[in-house]
Amino acid sequence: MAEIERESMEYDVVIVGAGPAGLSAAIRLKQLDPDLGVVVLEKGSEVGAHILSGAVLDPIGLNALIPDWKEKGAPLNAPVREDNFYILGEGGQMRIPNWPMPPLMNNHGNYIVSMGNVCRWMAEQAEGLGVEIFPGMACSELVYGENGEVKGVVAGEFGKNPDGTPGPAYEPGMELHGKYVLLGEGVRGSLSKEVMAKYELSKGHCPQKFGLGMKEIWEIDPEKHREGSVTHTMGWPLGGNAGGGSFIYHLENNQVYVGFVVHLNYENPYLFPYMEFQRFKHHPMVAELLKGGKRVAYGARAISEGGWQSVPKMVFPGGALLGCSAGLLNVPRIKGNHNAMLSGKAAAEAAHEALKSGRAGDELTAYEDAVRKGAIGKDLKRVRNVKPLWSRLGMAASLALGGFDMWVANLTGWNPLGTLRHGKSDAAATGEAAKFQPIDYPKPDGKLSFDRLTNVSFSMTNHEESQPCHLQLKDPSVPIRVNLPKYAEPAQRYCPAGVYEVVEEEGKEPRFVINFQNCVHCKTCDIKDPSQNINWVTPQGGDGPNYPNM
């Protein structure tokens, strides 16, 4: 659609994504120079709409960005008061004492928060400084300059027909140009994926590894609620089928975040991550906590798990990758928001220095240096071997060897195991169905466990049905011709929202159906499809989940 003429707006810095990384960059830019033109574009219907509440936040990033955040009313109201680690068996659990844990695993001093609310508050701070924030504005294309640099984005394109042609109410959107473009789209963002391929940013780095995180918010019996309690588990129900674990966080108002992560490098194509999550809630320890309560929200998203080895080159001509777009999650801590904030701050400082010296459209090498040599690099380096150890040797070895490696790194800054590399991609790790047996999952009971479509209704997701499907098949024949006979078409199971179906009717050939209206934007399909045949692109702005303002 290159022939379409669009109006354009000029800014000093264009930021894609109103998450903790993008908003931190915007705030820091305005702190450094109130006269800079800074815009933040958010595809959700409002800031926070695509951020399912529930995280333990290390305030180090917020301390650096807004030191007086308490006085300014930041919604960090539930300090962590107790840390619990368990290994689960089907009928019981074994607690791991806190004392052998490396200090970095201690959550005291951290806060249980709704990141949706934290981002809404950060947006208020940004707007108070003069940042322009446009929600409901999906960025569908990158705009390149004459020298091949990124010079902007196309945002706010609406009204295409399902075949991609302009419909009767078509709006072409606008080009927003910046001297620098910062991408804070989160994991596996479509624009970030494009620049990573175009500029070969992953060359020389390990492939990124991912997990699928699913989360429910529950309101529970006040007698069982312990505000500030943090619990993590490993073991049952995944066992040897996949790596992963759970988290249970008690925040305010008798609410509990119940989450489950499945590492996406699992082999068995019959594994059903969503049903593993539902089965987990029937463990006696979890079932007793949730009994008498009610689920009030559900959501899912992929998380980056590759760590230090998989962080790509983060700068490219005209811009930079921020936060989870660069894969800055600390895997054993299950924390990335603090690094997202620090990365946004560092990118802003590098961009400000570049603008002050009259530069534009080049690489912000000072940002790359700040991340790799500063607090973020230190955070990621000392835990860099936990994920590859788990992938190679399993949970027990990862606990023992990974714990030893982290302890030494914490005390000396040196990893005795060096830097272990990741193997194949998560897609390539998928095994052929003939080598595995289907897994028989219990039927959800409607009290503790729920079917996918019922749960998706609690994500408030919505997509305009007349738009093009944002889940694009490179070859429409592959799901039935290749994936079904070879892998039992795992899209039916790895999607946590029931988007993909294989419909088999008597006397007819099987059909692959994409119910894109259900999509919660987790990006798992883009990551795990063994044929790498699914390409997730952004739908119209405002579409997708609308997670509640808890």
Coordinates of C-alpha atoms in Angstrom, one line a residue:
M1 CA 0.0 0.0 0.0
A2 CA 3.0 2.3 -0.7
E3 CA 0.8 4.4 -3.0
I4 CA -1.3 5.7 -0.1
E5 CA -0.6 9.3 0.8
R6 CA -0.5 10.0 4.5
E7 CA -0.1 13.1 6.6
S8 CA 3.0 13.2 8.8
M9 CA 3.9 14.7 12.2
E10 CA 7.4 15.4 13.3
Y11 CA 8.8 14.7 16.7
D12 CA 12.2 14.4 18.3
V13 CA 11.6 10.9 19.6
V14 CA 8.8 8.5 18.7
I15 CA 8.1 5.7 21.2
V16 CA 6.1 2.6 20.4
G17 CA 4.4 1.0 23.4
A18 CA 3.2 2.6 26.7
G19 CA 4.6 -0.1 28.9
P20 CA 7.1 0.4 31.6
A21 CA 10.0 0.7 29.1
G22 CA 8.4 3.2 26.8
L23 CA 6.9 5.4 29.5
S24 CA 10.2 5.5 31.4
A25 CA 11.9 6.6 28.2
A26 CA 9.3 9.3 27.7
I27 CA 9.5 10.6 31.2
R28 CA 13.3 10.7 31.2
L29 CA 13.5 12.6 28.0
K30 CA 11.2 15.3 29.3
Q31 CA 13.1 15.4 32.6
L32 CA 16.3 16.1 30.6
D33 CA 14.8 18.6 28.2
P34 CA 11.2 19.8 28.6
D35 CA 11.3 21.3 25.1
L36 CA 11.8 17.9 23.3
G37 CA 8.9 16.7 21.2
V38 CA 8.1 13.2 22.5
V39 CA 5.1 11.0 21.6
V40 CA 4.1 7.5 22.9
L41 CA 1.9 5.3 20.7
E42 CA -0.1 2.5 22.4
K43 CA -2.1 -0.1 20.6
G44 CA -4.3 -0.9 23.5
S45 CA -7.6 1.0 24.0
E46 CA -6.0 2.7 27.0
V47 CA -2.7 2.7 28.7
G48 CA -2.6 -0.6 30.7
A49 CA -5.3 -2.3 28.6
H50 CA -2.9 -4.9 27.4
I51 CA -1.0 -5.4 30.7
L52 CA -2.7 -8.0 32.8
S53 CA -2.3 -6.9 36.4
G54 CA 0.0 -8.9 38.6
A55 CA 3.7 -8.7 39.3
V56 CA 6.3 -8.4 42.0
L57 CA 8.1 -5.2 41.2
D58 CA 11.7 -4.5 42.2
P59 CA 11.6 -0.7 42.6
I60 CA 15.2 -0.1 41.5
G61 CA 14.0 1.2 38.1
L62 CA 11.4 3.5 39.6
N63 CA 13.8 4.8 42.3
A64 CA 16.2 5.8 39.5
L65 CA 13.5 7.4 37.4
I66 CA 11.2 9.1 39.9
P67 CA 12.9 9.0 43.3
D68 CA 9.9 10.6 45.0
W69 CA 7.4 8.1 43.6
K70 CA 5.8 7.5 47.1
E71 CA 5.0 11.2 47.5
K72 CA 3.6 11.3 44.0
G73 CA 1.2 8.4 44.8
A74 CA 2.6 5.5 42.8
P75 CA 0.3 2.5 43.3
L76 CA 2.9 0.3 45.1
N77 CA 0.8 -0.5 48.1
A78 CA 1.6 -4.1 49.0
P79 CA 5.2 -4.6 50.1
V80 CA 6.3 -8.2 50.1
R81 CA 6.2 -9.6 53.6
E82 CA 6.9 -13.3 53.1
D83 CA 8.6 -15.5 50.5
N84 CA 7.7 -19.1 49.9
F85 CA 9.3 -21.7 47.5
Y86 CA 7.8 -25.2 47.1
I87 CA 8.4 -28.2 45.0
L88 CA 5.0 -29.9 44.3
G89 CA 4.1 -33.5 44.0
E90 CA 0.6 -34.5 42.9
G91 CA -0.7 -34.8 46.5
G92 CA 1.7 -32.6 48.5
Q93 CA 4.5 -30.2 48.6
M94 CA 8.0 -29.7 50.0
R95 CA 9.1 -26.3 51.1
I96 CA 12.6 -25.1 50.1
P97 CA 14.0 -23.0 52.9
N98 CA 14.9 -19.4 52.1
W99 CA 18.4 -19.5 53.5
P100 CA 20.1 -21.4 50.7
M101 CA 18.6 -19.1 48.1
P102 CA 21.0 -16.6 46.5
P103 CA 20.3 -13.1 47.9
L104 CA 19.0 -11.9 44.5
M105 CA 16.0 -14.3 44.9
N106 CA 14.9 -12.5 48.1
N107 CA 11.7 -10.4 47.4
H108 CA 11.8 -8.3 50.6
G109 CA 11.9 -4.7 49.6
N110 CA 9.8 -5.4 46.5
Y111 CA 6.1 -4.8 45.9
I112 CA 3.2 -6.8 44.6
V113 CA 1.6 -4.5 42.1
S114 CA -0.9 -4.2 39.2
M115 CA 1.5 -3.3 36.4
G116 CA -1.5 -2.0 34.5
N117 CA -2.1 0.5 37.3
V118 CA 1.6 1.3 37.6
C119 CA 1.7 2.1 33.8
R120 CA -1.5 4.2 34.1
W121 CA 0.2 6.2 36.9
M122 CA 3.4 6.5 34.9
A123 CA 1.4 7.8 31.9
E124 CA 0.0 10.5 34.2
Q125 CA 3.5 11.5 35.2
A126 CA 4.6 11.6 31.5
E127 CA 1.6 13.7 30.4
G128 CA 2.3 16.1 33.3
L129 CA 5.7 16.6 31.8
G130 CA 4.3 17.3 28.3
V131 CA 4.6 13.9 26.7
E132 CA 1.9 13.2 24.1
I133 CA 0.3 9.7 24.6
F134 CA -2.0 8.3 21.9
P135 CA -3.8 5.1 23.0
G136 CA -5.7 3.0 20.4
M137 CA -3.0 3.8 17.9
A138 CA -1.4 0.5 16.6
C139 CA 1.8 1.0 14.7
S140 CA 1.4 -1.2 11.6
E141 CA 4.5 -0.2 9.6
L142 CA 8.0 1.2 9.9
V143 CA 9.0 4.2 7.8
Y144 CA 12.5 4.2 6.5
G145 CA 14.7 7.1 5.5
E146 CA 16.8 7.6 2.4
N147 CA 19.8 5.9 4.0
G148 CA 17.9 2.9 5.2
E149 CA 17.5 4.2 8.7
V150 CA 14.2 3.9 10.7
K151 CA 12.7 7.4 10.6
G152 CA 9.2 6.8 11.9
V153 CA 6.1 4.6 12.0
V154 CA 2.6 4.4 10.5
A155 CA 0.0 4.6 13.2
G156 CA -3.8 4.7 13.3
E157 CA -4.6 2.8 10.1
F158 CA -8.3 1.6 10.2
G159 CA -11.0 0.2 8.0
K160 CA -9.3 -2.4 5.8
N161 CA -11.4 -5.2 4.3
P162 CA -10.6 -8.8 5.3
D163 CA -8.5 -9.1 2.1
G164 CA -6.4 -6.1 3.1
T165 CA -7.8 -3.7 0.6
P166 CA -9.2 -0.3 1.8
G167 CA -12.8 -0.5 2.9
P168 CA -15.5 2.2 2.7
A169 CA -14.5 3.7 6.0
Y170 CA -10.8 3.3 5.4
E171 CA -8.5 5.7 7.3
P172 CA -4.8 5.6 6.1
G173 CA -3.4 6.7 9.5
M174 CA -0.5 9.0 9.9
E175 CA 3.3 8.8 9.6
L176 CA 4.9 9.9 12.8
H177 CA 8.6 10.8 12.2
G178 CA 11.3 11.0 14.8
K179 CA 15.0 11.7 14.9
Y180 CA 15.0 8.4 16.9
V181 CA 12.3 5.7 17.2
L182 CA 12.3 3.6 20.4
L183 CA 10.5 0.2 20.2
G184 CA 9.0 -0.9 23.6
E185 CA 6.4 -3.3 22.1
G186 CA 7.1 -6.1 24.6
V187 CA 7.9 -9.7 23.7
R188 CA 8.0 -10.6 20.0
G189 CA 6.6 -7.2 18.8
S190 CA 6.0 -7.1 15.0
L191 CA 8.1 -4.0 14.4
S192 CA 10.9 -5.2 16.6
K193 CA 10.9 -8.5 14.7
E194 CA 11.2 -6.6 11.5
V195 CA 14.2 -4.5 12.5
M196 CA 15.9 -7.5 14.1
A197 CA 15.7 -9.3 10.7
K198 CA 16.5 -6.3 8.6
Y199 CA 19.6 -5.2 10.5
E200 CA 20.6 -8.8 11.7
L201 CA 20.6 -7.8 15.3
S202 CA 20.6 -11.4 16.6
K203 CA 23.8 -12.3 14.6
G204 CA 26.3 -13.7 17.0
H205 CA 23.8 -14.2 19.8
C206 CA 21.9 -17.2 21.0
P207 CA 18.3 -17.6 19.8
Q208 CA 15.8 -16.1 22.1
K209 CA 14.0 -18.5 24.3
F210 CA 10.4 -18.0 25.6
G211 CA 7.9 -19.1 28.1
L212 CA 4.1 -18.9 28.0
G213 CA 2.8 -17.1 31.1
M214 CA -0.9 -17.5 32.0
K215 CA -2.5 -15.6 34.8
E216 CA -5.8 -15.4 36.6
I217 CA -6.9 -12.8 39.2
W218 CA -9.0 -14.3 42.0
E219 CA -10.9 -12.7 44.9
I220 CA -10.6 -15.1 47.8
D221 CA -12.0 -15.7 51.3
P222 CA -10.6 -12.9 53.5
E223 CA -9.7 -15.5 56.1
K224 CA -7.2 -17.0 53.7
H225 CA -5.8 -13.8 52.3
R226 CA -2.2 -12.8 53.4
E227 CA -1.4 -9.4 51.8
G228 CA 2.3 -9.3 50.8
S229 CA 2.7 -13.1 50.6
V230 CA 4.7 -14.4 47.6
T231 CA 4.8 -18.1 46.7
H232 CA 6.6 -19.8 43.8
T233 CA 6.4 -23.5 42.9
M234 CA 8.0 -26.0 40.6
G235 CA 7.4 -29.6 39.8
W236 CA 3.8 -31.0 39.5
P237 CA 1.9 -31.0 37.2
L238 CA 4.6 -30.5 34.5
G239 CA 7.1 -33.1 35.7
G240 CA 9.4 -34.1 32.9
N241 CA 7.1 -32.9 30.2
A242 CA 8.2 -29.3 30.3
G243 CA 10.0 -26.7 32.4
G244 CA 8.1 -24.1 34.2
G245 CA 6.4 -23.3 37.4
S246 CA 3.8 -21.1 39.2
F247 CA 3.5 -18.0 41.2
I248 CA 0.8 -16.9 43.7
Y249 CA 0.9 -13.3 44.9
H250 CA -1.4 -11.8 47.5
L251 CA -2.1 -8.2 46.9
E252 CA -4.7 -5.8 48.3
N253 CA -8.5 -6.2 48.6
N254 CA -8.4 -9.9 49.1
Q255 CA -7.1 -10.5 45.6
V256 CA -4.6 -13.1 44.5
Y257 CA -2.7 -13.3 41.3
V258 CA -2.4 -17.0 40.3
G259 CA 0.0 -17.6 37.4
F260 CA 1.6 -20.5 35.6
V261 CA 4.6 -20.4 33.2
V262 CA 5.4 -23.2 30.7
H263 CA 8.8 -23.0 29.0
L264 CA 8.1 -23.2 25.2
N265 CA 11.0 -25.5 24.4
Y266 CA 9.0 -28.5 25.3
E267 CA 9.1 -31.5 22.9
N268 CA 5.8 -33.3 23.3
P269 CA 3.4 -31.7 20.8
Y270 CA 0.5 -33.1 22.8
L271 CA 1.3 -30.9 25.7
F272 CA -1.5 -28.5 26.5
P273 CA 0.0 -25.6 28.5
Y274 CA -3.4 -24.1 29.3
M275 CA -4.7 -27.4 30.7
E276 CA -1.5 -27.8 32.7
F277 CA -2.4 -24.5 34.3
Q278 CA -5.9 -25.5 35.0
R279 CA -4.8 -28.9 36.5
F280 CA -2.3 -27.0 38.7
K281 CA -5.1 -25.3 40.6
H282 CA -6.4 -28.6 41.7
H283 CA -3.3 -29.3 43.8
P284 CA -4.5 -29.5 47.4
M285 CA -2.4 -26.5 48.5
V286 CA -3.8 -24.3 45.7
A287 CA -7.3 -25.7 45.8
E288 CA -7.7 -24.9 49.5
L289 CA -6.6 -21.3 48.9
L290 CA -9.0 -20.7 46.1
K291 CA -12.0 -22.6 47.5
G292 CA -14.9 -20.3 48.0
G293 CA -13.3 -17.6 45.8
K294 CA -14.0 -16.4 42.3
R295 CA -11.9 -15.7 39.3
V296 CA -12.3 -12.1 38.0
A297 CA -9.8 -11.9 35.2
Y298 CA -7.7 -14.1 32.8
G299 CA -4.9 -13.3 30.4
A300 CA -1.7 -14.7 28.8
R301 CA 1.5 -13.5 27.3
A302 CA 4.8 -14.8 26.2
I303 CA 7.8 -13.9 28.2
S304 CA 11.5 -13.8 27.1
E305 CA 13.7 -16.4 28.8
G306 CA 16.9 -16.4 26.9
G307 CA 18.6 -13.9 29.2
W308 CA 22.1 -12.5 28.7
Q309 CA 23.1 -14.9 25.9
S310 CA 20.0 -14.0 23.8
V311 CA 20.0 -10.3 24.1
P312 CA 20.5 -9.0 20.6
K313 CA 22.2 -5.9 19.4
M314 CA 19.8 -3.4 20.8
V315 CA 20.5 -0.4 18.5
F316 CA 19.9 0.1 14.8
P317 CA 20.1 3.1 12.5
G318 CA 17.5 5.5 13.9
G319 CA 16.4 3.7 17.0
A320 CA 16.7 1.1 19.7
L321 CA 14.9 -1.9 21.3
L322 CA 13.7 -1.4 24.9
G323 CA 12.7 -3.8 27.7
C324 CA 11.1 -7.1 26.7
S325 CA 11.6 -6.2 23.0
A326 CA 15.2 -6.8 23.7
G327 CA 14.6 -9.7 26.1
L328 CA 15.8 -8.2 29.4
L329 CA 13.8 -10.5 31.8
N330 CA 15.6 -12.1 34.7
V331 CA 14.4 -15.7 34.4
P332 CA 14.8 -17.1 37.9
R333 CA 13.4 -14.0 39.5
I334 CA 10.5 -13.9 36.9
K335 CA 11.1 -10.1 36.8
G336 CA 11.6 -7.8 33.9
N337 CA 9.8 -4.6 34.7
H338 CA 12.7 -3.1 36.7
N339 CA 15.0 -3.7 33.7
A340 CA 12.4 -2.4 31.3
M341 CA 12.4 0.9 33.3
L342 CA 16.1 1.1 33.5
S343 CA 16.4 0.4 29.7
G344 CA 13.9 3.2 28.9
K345 CA 15.9 5.6 31.1
A346 CA 19.2 4.6 29.5
A347 CA 17.8 4.9 26.0
A348 CA 16.4 8.4 26.8
E349 CA 19.7 9.5 28.1
A350 CA 21.6 8.3 25.0
A351 CA 19.0 9.9 22.7
H352 CA 19.1 13.2 24.6
E353 CA 22.9 13.4 24.3
A354 CA 22.7 12.5 20.6
L355 CA 20.0 15.2 19.9
K356 CA 22.0 17.8 22.0
S357 CA 25.0 17.2 19.7
G358 CA 22.9 17.6 16.5
R359 CA 22.7 13.9 15.6
A360 CA 19.8 12.0 14.2
G361 CA 19.1 8.6 12.6
D362 CA 22.3 6.9 13.7
E363 CA 22.9 4.2 16.2
L364 CA 22.7 5.1 19.9
T365 CA 25.8 3.1 20.9
A366 CA 25.9 4.8 24.3
Y367 CA 22.6 3.0 25.1
E368 CA 24.0 -0.4 24.2
D369 CA 27.0 0.3 26.4
A370 CA 24.9 1.5 29.3
V371 CA 22.8 -1.7 29.2
R372 CA 25.6 -4.2 28.8
K373 CA 28.0 -2.6 31.3
G374 CA 25.5 -1.2 33.8
A375 CA 22.9 -2.5 36.3
I376 CA 20.9 -4.5 33.6
G377 CA 24.0 -6.4 32.4
K378 CA 25.0 -7.2 36.0
D379 CA 21.4 -8.4 36.8
L380 CA 21.3 -10.7 33.7
K381 CA 24.9 -12.0 33.8
R382 CA 24.8 -13.5 37.2
V383 CA 21.7 -15.7 36.3
R384 CA 22.7 -16.5 32.8
N385 CA 23.2 -20.2 33.2
V386 CA 19.9 -21.1 35.0
K387 CA 17.8 -21.4 31.8
P388 CA 20.3 -23.5 29.7
L389 CA 21.0 -25.8 32.7
W390 CA 17.2 -26.4 33.1
S391 CA 16.9 -27.0 29.3
R392 CA 19.8 -29.5 29.3
L393 CA 19.6 -31.2 32.7
G394 CA 16.2 -30.6 34.1
M395 CA 14.8 -29.0 37.2
A396 CA 16.8 -30.6 39.9
A397 CA 20.2 -30.0 38.3
S398 CA 19.2 -26.4 37.5
L399 CA 18.3 -25.8 41.1
A400 CA 21.7 -27.3 42.4
L401 CA 24.1 -26.1 39.7
G402 CA 22.2 -22.9 38.9
G403 CA 22.0 -22.0 42.5
F404 CA 25.8 -22.6 42.9
D405 CA 26.6 -20.5 39.8
M406 CA 24.3 -17.7 41.0
W407 CA 25.8 -17.7 44.6
V408 CA 29.4 -17.4 43.3
A409 CA 28.4 -14.8 40.8
N410 CA 26.6 -12.8 43.5
L411 CA 29.6 -12.9 45.8
T412 CA 32.4 -12.4 43.2
G413 CA 30.8 -11.2 39.9
W414 CA 32.2 -14.3 38.2
N415 CA 30.2 -17.2 36.9
P416 CA 32.1 -20.5 37.5
L417 CA 30.2 -22.2 34.7
G418 CA 31.1 -19.5 32.2
T419 CA 28.4 -18.8 29.7
L420 CA 26.4 -21.8 28.6
R421 CA 24.7 -21.4 25.3
H422 CA 21.2 -22.2 24.3
G423 CA 20.5 -24.8 21.7
K424 CA 17.8 -24.8 19.0
S425 CA 14.8 -22.4 18.9
D426 CA 11.6 -23.3 20.8
A427 CA 9.9 -24.0 17.4
A428 CA 12.6 -26.4 16.4
A429 CA 12.5 -28.2 19.8
T430 CA 9.0 -29.5 19.0
G431 CA 9.1 -33.3 18.5
E432 CA 7.1 -35.4 16.0
A433 CA 3.8 -36.7 17.3
A434 CA 4.7 -40.3 16.4
K435 CA 7.3 -40.3 19.2
F436 CA 4.8 -39.3 21.9
Q437 CA 1.5 -40.3 23.5
P438 CA -1.5 -37.9 23.8
I439 CA -2.0 -36.6 27.3
D440 CA -5.3 -37.2 29.0
Y441 CA -6.3 -34.0 30.8
P442 CA -9.2 -33.8 33.4
K443 CA -12.2 -31.9 32.3
P444 CA -12.5 -28.4 33.9
D445 CA -14.9 -28.4 36.8
G446 CA -16.2 -24.8 36.3
K447 CA -15.2 -23.9 39.9
L448 CA -11.4 -24.1 40.1
S449 CA -10.7 -24.9 36.5
F450 CA -12.3 -23.5 33.3
D451 CA -12.4 -24.2 29.6
R452 CA -10.5 -21.8 27.4
L453 CA -13.3 -19.9 25.8
T454 CA -15.0 -19.2 29.1
N455 CA -11.7 -17.9 30.5
V456 CA -11.0 -15.8 27.4
S457 CA -14.3 -13.9 28.1
F458 CA -12.6 -12.7 31.3
S459 CA -9.9 -11.1 29.3
M460 CA -12.5 -8.7 27.7
T461 CA -10.7 -9.3 24.4
N462 CA -12.4 -8.0 21.2
H463 CA -11.4 -7.6 17.6
E464 CA -13.4 -5.9 14.8
E465 CA -14.4 -8.9 12.7
S466 CA -14.3 -7.1 9.3
Q467 CA -10.6 -6.3 9.5
P468 CA -7.8 -8.6 8.0
C469 CA -6.8 -11.5 10.2
H470 CA -3.7 -10.4 12.1
L471 CA -2.5 -14.0 12.4
Q472 CA -1.1 -14.5 9.0
L473 CA -0.2 -17.9 7.4
K474 CA 2.8 -17.8 5.2
D475 CA 1.5 -20.9 3.4
P476 CA -2.2 -21.7 4.2
S477 CA -1.7 -25.4 3.3
V478 CA 1.0 -26.1 6.0
P479 CA -1.3 -26.6 9.0
I480 CA -3.2 -29.5 7.4
R481 CA -0.5 -30.7 5.0
V482 CA 2.5 -30.6 7.3
N483 CA 1.7 -29.8 10.9
L484 CA -1.3 -32.1 11.3
P485 CA 0.3 -35.4 10.2
K486 CA 3.8 -34.6 11.6
Y487 CA 3.0 -32.8 14.9
A488 CA -0.7 -33.4 15.4
E489 CA -1.1 -29.6 14.7
P490 CA 0.0 -28.3 18.1
A491 CA -1.6 -24.9 17.5
Q492 CA -4.8 -26.5 18.8
R493 CA -3.1 -26.8 22.2
Y494 CA -0.3 -24.2 22.6
C495 CA -2.7 -21.3 22.1
P496 CA -4.1 -20.2 25.5
A497 CA -7.1 -18.6 23.9
G498 CA -8.6 -21.2 21.6
V499 CA -7.7 -19.3 18.5
Y500 CA -6.8 -22.3 16.3
E501 CA -9.0 -25.3 15.5
V502 CA -8.7 -28.3 13.2
V503 CA -12.3 -29.0 12.1
E504 CA -12.9 -32.6 11.0
E505 CA -16.3 -33.4 9.5
E506 CA -17.4 -36.7 8.1
G507 CA -16.8 -37.0 4.4
K508 CA -14.7 -33.8 4.2
E509 CA -11.1 -32.9 4.4
P510 CA -9.9 -31.4 7.7
R511 CA -9.9 -27.6 7.9
F512 CA -7.7 -25.2 9.8
V513 CA -9.8 -22.4 11.4
I514 CA -8.4 -19.2 12.9
N515 CA -10.7 -17.6 15.4
F516 CA -8.7 -14.4 15.6
Q517 CA -11.4 -12.6 17.6
N518 CA -10.2 -14.7 20.6
C519 CA -6.6 -13.6 20.4
V520 CA -5.1 -12.2 23.7
H521 CA -1.9 -11.1 21.9
C522 CA 0.4 -13.5 23.7
K523 CA 2.4 -14.2 20.5
T524 CA 2.9 -17.9 21.4
C525 CA 1.9 -19.0 17.9
D526 CA 4.5 -16.8 16.3
I527 CA 7.1 -18.4 18.5
K528 CA 6.1 -22.1 18.9
D529 CA 4.7 -23.1 15.5
P530 CA 7.1 -25.9 14.4
S531 CA 6.9 -24.8 10.8
Q532 CA 7.3 -21.1 11.6
N533 CA 4.4 -20.5 9.3
I534 CA 2.4 -18.1 11.6
N535 CA 3.3 -14.4 11.5
W536 CA 1.6 -12.2 14.2
V537 CA 1.1 -8.6 13.1
T538 CA -0.6 -5.9 15.0
P539 CA -4.4 -5.6 14.5
Q540 CA -6.3 -2.3 14.5
G541 CA -5.6 0.0 17.4
G542 CA -7.7 -0.6 20.5
D543 CA -8.4 -4.2 19.6
G544 CA -7.3 -7.1 21.8
P545 CA -7.7 -7.6 25.5
N546 CA -9.0 -5.0 27.8
Y547 CA -7.7 -6.1 31.1
P548 CA -9.6 -4.7 34.1
N549 CA -8.4 -1.7 36.1
M550 CA -7.9 -3.5 39.4

